[in-house]
Amino acid sequence: MAELNEMQEITKKLSDNQQLFRLVLKDCCDIIYRSIKIPLANDDCDGLLISLDGLVSEEIINDYIIKPIKQHSYQTSKLMRKKPDMNYYKEIILVNNIASSSKVGDIILGILSGDTILMVEGHNTALIINTREWDSRSVEESNVEKLVRGPKDSFVEDLRSNTAMIRRKIKDPNLKIREVQVGTRSRTRVSVIYIEDIVNHKVLNETIEKLNAIKVDGIFDSGYIEEYLESNKFSMFPQMVVTERPDKVCGNLLEGRIAILVDGSPDAIIFPVSFIQFIQSPEDYYERILYGNVVRIIRMVGFLIATTFPAFYVAITTFHQEILPTNFILDIAKTRVSVPYPPVVEALLMEGTIELLREASNRLPTGIGQTIGIVGAIVIGDAAVRAGLASPVMVIVVAITAIGSYIFPHFSTSYSVRFIRLPMIIMAATFGAFGIVVMWVLIIAHMCKLNSFGNPYMTPYAPFQLNDLKDSIVRFPNLSFKKRPMSANSRNRLRK
Amino acid sequence: MINRYRDGEITSGQLYIMIVSIMIGTGVLGLSRAIAEFAQQDAWISVIINGIIISLTTAMAIYVAQKHPEMNFIQYTAKLLSKPIAYLILFTYSVYAVLSTGLIIRFLSDMVGTWFLPRTPTIIVTFIIIASTVYIVKDGLTLVGRFNEIIVLSILSFIILIFPSLSKASVLNLMPVGGSGVVNILKGVLPSYYSFAGFEIVLLFYPLVSNKNPKILKYSVFSILFVTLFYTITVASQIALFGYIEIKDILYVSINYLDVLDTPVIERIEIFFAIFWTFSVFGTISIQYIAASIGLQSIFNTKKTSFFTYLFAPLIFIIALLPRNTVEVAAYSDILGKITIFFGIIIPVLLYIMYHLRGGKMKNEKA
């Protein structure tokens, strides 16, 4: 293919134009070229419709484009006594979203996005008619972030449906949706969503700047954007909240945060955030306040268990047996008699097995996956104990840990926990409780150093924000939220 | 990158927390023994007297600093005490801070050796502590401030752990109040002062507070009074439990204090105390370390503290390994404790007096 000049303009001669597009879109069997004769009073005129099969609605093209052209052209041109211009066709085509352009780049992008192009002999502009329609998943209940109480809808792959879901929840003209095109080849539409009079414009401008600076062939998920925008890519902690839930996105928008939606991805990303948000779920606000708070505390405990519990067990059995009462430690020792290696090997072995099971059950079809996961754990756990490869206490510890690591509202946060747990076990095996302390000191220091778009990761604890404490590990009644959280970096702090 | 907080600056809240965090650290372990040797059952009164003295000097230090809002420590000291003296003070302070960081680290690794890792060589534990401290400190004061905001929570556990053993304590052990005599009580002020050492960082850190306001003086004094209250309760309850005669034979009273009660499931709570104590000492070390780095940084007027942080690391490592045993660590700590009187009491008072002498002059000149 010849190097395509995006700014090149089409000519008045239809045959030249057709040749040009056939050259550019050579070997694309799914492009449909439909020549139509436009009946005019003095002479018939040649027209050409180009569309991409599969992305367009046949019905719209047939009934609302071809039909009016064929029916009205003759009559009106007779009345007008002159050749109609492109605006005339714009009038008779019964589609609400029509743009015109003469740039080859625009037209090609239109075709590939599912628009239908109309070009007419003697005119050097083309109409880009919106006929987009394709099969997409319907709105379903979220699989990854399930709620007992609260709205059940979740984002789908289609960007427009997603933005519509947000619009439906916030009917405010200040809700802005800006579009940036990312990916030199995939030309993916990326929407930056914010509320104009709340958002911090410094953060917004930097986001747009960074998005525009992305140089990549293609973007297929919001995960790409996340990686390009994050300031600390190698940290084990995510610096943006990922969610499938429109209500969560809307709640965050109202606090002054920015959301990004990527066409083709059902996951929105939200920033700036702080660590505490990863243990918060929309359900905490929907449920009665006491229950919501208890659940949050349980999640925090889950986080501690998932990171430290196996390490603690290893430290106790290796170094600090005196912590536990004598008969308890003797019981543990009895079960470990047949185990031929130190607790750390046991812990790493069982953790490894759990990781294998987890990864395997993710890949299997839903129904089988769950069964295999549970059965596998029991069979392997039981068999390992009987064979003397692991002690029953260790199996319990690993099981509790595995459950604890799933306590996060969004699944992908639990990945970060694994990267803490394994080093923690190794440190505990080498230095006992001191190793655990050192690991936690390093983790806390690391978390204090992280920031999400200028917002320190550990807010509201470090730096301490008294006002934001109202919505941290416990939440106060909704009535008390008079100010927007500092972590959102909003410039309009009073809620109204 | 957008930053809401300027590099190297702290909030006023972080200043209060750092005051608390640096004061409650190593001293808490043997505090009541050291004081009870002199003040007997009235040790807690010595702590209160000491707390009041320190609050006064801190108030003086902040008062002087508040009168020079745009200047850092070296600038206003130079104005009040002449340039060479200011540089000398800051330089000796940095040296002191480095030495004291090294000793605290050594003390921590000795304790780790006693409680957690009896067979691991001190050199390895020391190395790990220094490596992690460098990681905390290398990005400047702002992050040390944040780190301490989290770490300070471990002090809560100290407070909670006071209560369980109280059931076995007897108020009789504290009687008669004032019975040991005024002289003995005053003698006890000095050893209690060592446990309070570290508050002199306000001299250095106050100019770095980003949201300076008149309330800082009040709240800084409050945080010192909070520490005083905490130490008073600790000392009083420990003496109430053991009695001052028995306490003299206990090396680390805070540990044995938790040993008297049998708790279900967890046989020895003191290991949890040890864990939280290690956390809080990391806080102390990080503040003392960054204070040393900031001291030299303002002498050489460089932009970043990280250079000095890296520079000090091997130095502190050597210092930490110099003492041959715990007895020597204690001996060196005593010497350093005497030096802190210079920074904690003499300098603030001196600055305060000089400010009033010179300040009076300046007003006259203006008039």
Short mmCIF file of N, CA, C and O in Angstrom, two decimals, chain A residues 349-364 368-381 398 402 406 418:
data_model
loop_
_atom_site.label_atom_id
_atom_site.label_comp_id
_atom_site.label_asym_id
_atom_site.label_seq_id
_atom_site.Cartn_x
_atom_site.Cartn_y
_atom_site.Cartn_z
N LEU A 349 5.66 -24.21 49.65
CA LEU A 349 5.08 -25.29 48.84
C LEU A 349 3.58 -25.14 48.75
O LEU A 349 2.99 -25.19 47.66
N MET A 350 2.94 -24.94 49.91
CA MET A 350 1.49 -24.84 49.92
C MET A 350 1.03 -23.57 49.21
O MET A 350 0.05 -23.58 48.47
N GLU A 351 1.74 -22.48 49.43
CA GLU A 351 1.39 -21.23 48.74
C GLU A 351 1.50 -21.41 47.23
O GLU A 351 0.64 -20.97 46.47
N GLY A 352 2.57 -22.08 46.82
CA GLY A 352 2.76 -22.35 45.40
C GLY A 352 1.60 -23.14 44.83
O GLY A 352 1.07 -22.83 43.75
N THR A 353 1.16 -24.16 45.56
CA THR A 353 0.04 -24.97 45.10
C THR A 353 -1.21 -24.12 44.96
O THR A 353 -1.94 -24.24 43.97
N ILE A 354 -1.44 -23.28 45.96
CA ILE A 354 -2.64 -22.43 45.91
C ILE A 354 -2.58 -21.50 44.70
O ILE A 354 -3.57 -21.32 43.99
N GLU A 355 -1.39 -20.96 44.43
CA GLU A 355 -1.26 -20.07 43.28
C GLU A 355 -1.55 -20.82 41.98
O GLU A 355 -2.21 -20.31 41.09
N LEU A 356 -1.03 -22.04 41.90
CA LEU A 356 -1.30 -22.87 40.71
C LEU A 356 -2.79 -23.09 40.54
O LEU A 356 -3.35 -22.91 39.45
N LEU A 357 -3.43 -23.48 41.63
CA LEU A 357 -4.87 -23.75 41.59
C LEU A 357 -5.63 -22.51 41.16
O LEU A 357 -6.53 -22.58 40.32
N ARG A 358 -5.23 -21.38 41.73
CA ARG A 358 -5.94 -20.13 41.42
C ARG A 358 -5.83 -19.81 39.94
O ARG A 358 -6.81 -19.50 39.28
N GLU A 359 -4.59 -19.91 39.44
CA GLU A 359 -4.38 -19.57 38.04
C GLU A 359 -5.14 -20.56 37.14
O GLU A 359 -5.78 -20.17 36.17
N ALA A 360 -5.08 -21.83 37.50
CA ALA A 360 -5.75 -22.84 36.68
C ALA A 360 -7.25 -22.64 36.68
O ALA A 360 -7.91 -22.73 35.63
N SER A 361 -7.82 -22.35 37.86
CA SER A 361 -9.27 -22.25 37.90
C SER A 361 -9.76 -20.97 37.22
O SER A 361 -10.90 -20.88 36.80
N ASN A 362 -8.88 -19.99 37.07
CA ASN A 362 -9.25 -18.80 36.29
C ASN A 362 -9.44 -19.14 34.83
O ASN A 362 -10.29 -18.59 34.16
N ARG A 363 -8.61 -20.05 34.32
CA ARG A 363 -8.61 -20.33 32.89
C ARG A 363 -9.72 -21.31 32.49
O ARG A 363 -10.13 -21.34 31.36
N LEU A 364 -10.12 -22.13 33.44
CA LEU A 364 -11.13 -23.13 33.09
C LEU A 364 -12.50 -22.47 32.94
O LEU A 364 -12.75 -21.42 33.50
N ILE A 368 -16.73 -25.62 35.73
CA ILE A 368 -15.69 -26.59 36.07
C ILE A 368 -14.65 -25.94 36.96
O ILE A 368 -14.16 -26.53 37.91
N GLY A 369 -14.34 -24.69 36.64
CA GLY A 369 -13.28 -23.99 37.35
C GLY A 369 -13.49 -24.00 38.84
O GLY A 369 -12.60 -24.35 39.61
N GLN A 370 -14.71 -23.68 39.26
CA GLN A 370 -14.97 -23.61 40.69
C GLN A 370 -14.82 -24.97 41.34
O GLN A 370 -14.17 -25.12 42.37
N THR A 371 -15.42 -25.97 40.69
CA THR A 371 -15.35 -27.31 41.25
C THR A 371 -13.90 -27.75 41.40
O THR A 371 -13.48 -28.22 42.44
N ILE A 372 -13.15 -27.57 40.30
CA ILE A 372 -11.76 -28.01 40.33
C ILE A 372 -11.00 -27.28 41.42
O ILE A 372 -10.21 -27.86 42.16
N GLY A 373 -11.30 -25.99 41.56
CA GLY A 373 -10.62 -25.20 42.57
C GLY A 373 -10.84 -25.78 43.95
O GLY A 373 -9.88 -26.08 44.67
N ILE A 374 -12.11 -26.00 44.29
CA ILE A 374 -12.42 -26.47 45.64
C ILE A 374 -11.90 -27.89 45.85
O ILE A 374 -11.17 -28.18 46.79
N VAL A 375 -12.29 -28.76 44.91
CA VAL A 375 -11.89 -30.16 45.03
C VAL A 375 -10.37 -30.28 45.06
O VAL A 375 -9.81 -30.96 45.92
N GLY A 376 -9.72 -29.54 44.16
CA GLY A 376 -8.27 -29.58 44.10
C GLY A 376 -7.64 -29.23 45.43
O GLY A 376 -6.74 -29.91 45.92
N ALA A 377 -8.17 -28.15 46.03
CA ALA A 377 -7.61 -27.71 47.30
C ALA A 377 -7.77 -28.78 48.36
O ALA A 377 -6.82 -29.12 49.08
N ILE A 378 -9.00 -29.37 48.43
CA ILE A 378 -9.24 -30.37 49.46
C ILE A 378 -8.38 -31.61 49.22
O ILE A 378 -7.69 -32.10 50.11
N VAL A 379 -8.42 -32.05 47.94
CA VAL A 379 -7.69 -33.28 47.62
C VAL A 379 -6.20 -33.09 47.88
O VAL A 379 -5.57 -33.88 48.58
N ILE A 380 -5.68 -31.99 47.35
CA ILE A 380 -4.24 -31.78 47.50
C ILE A 380 -3.90 -31.56 48.96
O ILE A 380 -2.94 -32.12 49.49
N GLY A 381 -4.73 -30.75 49.65
CA GLY A 381 -4.46 -30.50 51.05
C GLY A 381 -4.50 -31.78 51.86
O GLY A 381 -3.56 -32.10 52.59
N VAL A 398 -2.75 -21.64 55.32
CA VAL A 398 -2.74 -21.24 53.91
C VAL A 398 -4.16 -20.99 53.40
O VAL A 398 -4.41 -20.05 52.64
N ALA A 402 -5.60 -17.60 51.88
CA ALA A 402 -6.15 -17.52 50.53
C ALA A 402 -7.51 -16.84 50.55
O ALA A 402 -7.83 -16.01 49.69
N TYR A 406 -8.93 -12.61 49.07
CA TYR A 406 -10.01 -12.30 48.12
C TYR A 406 -10.98 -11.28 48.66
O TYR A 406 -12.05 -11.08 48.10
N ARG A 418 -0.11 -10.67 47.08
CA ARG A 418 0.82 -11.79 46.90
C ARG A 418 2.26 -11.32 46.92
O ARG A 418 3.14 -12.01 47.42
#
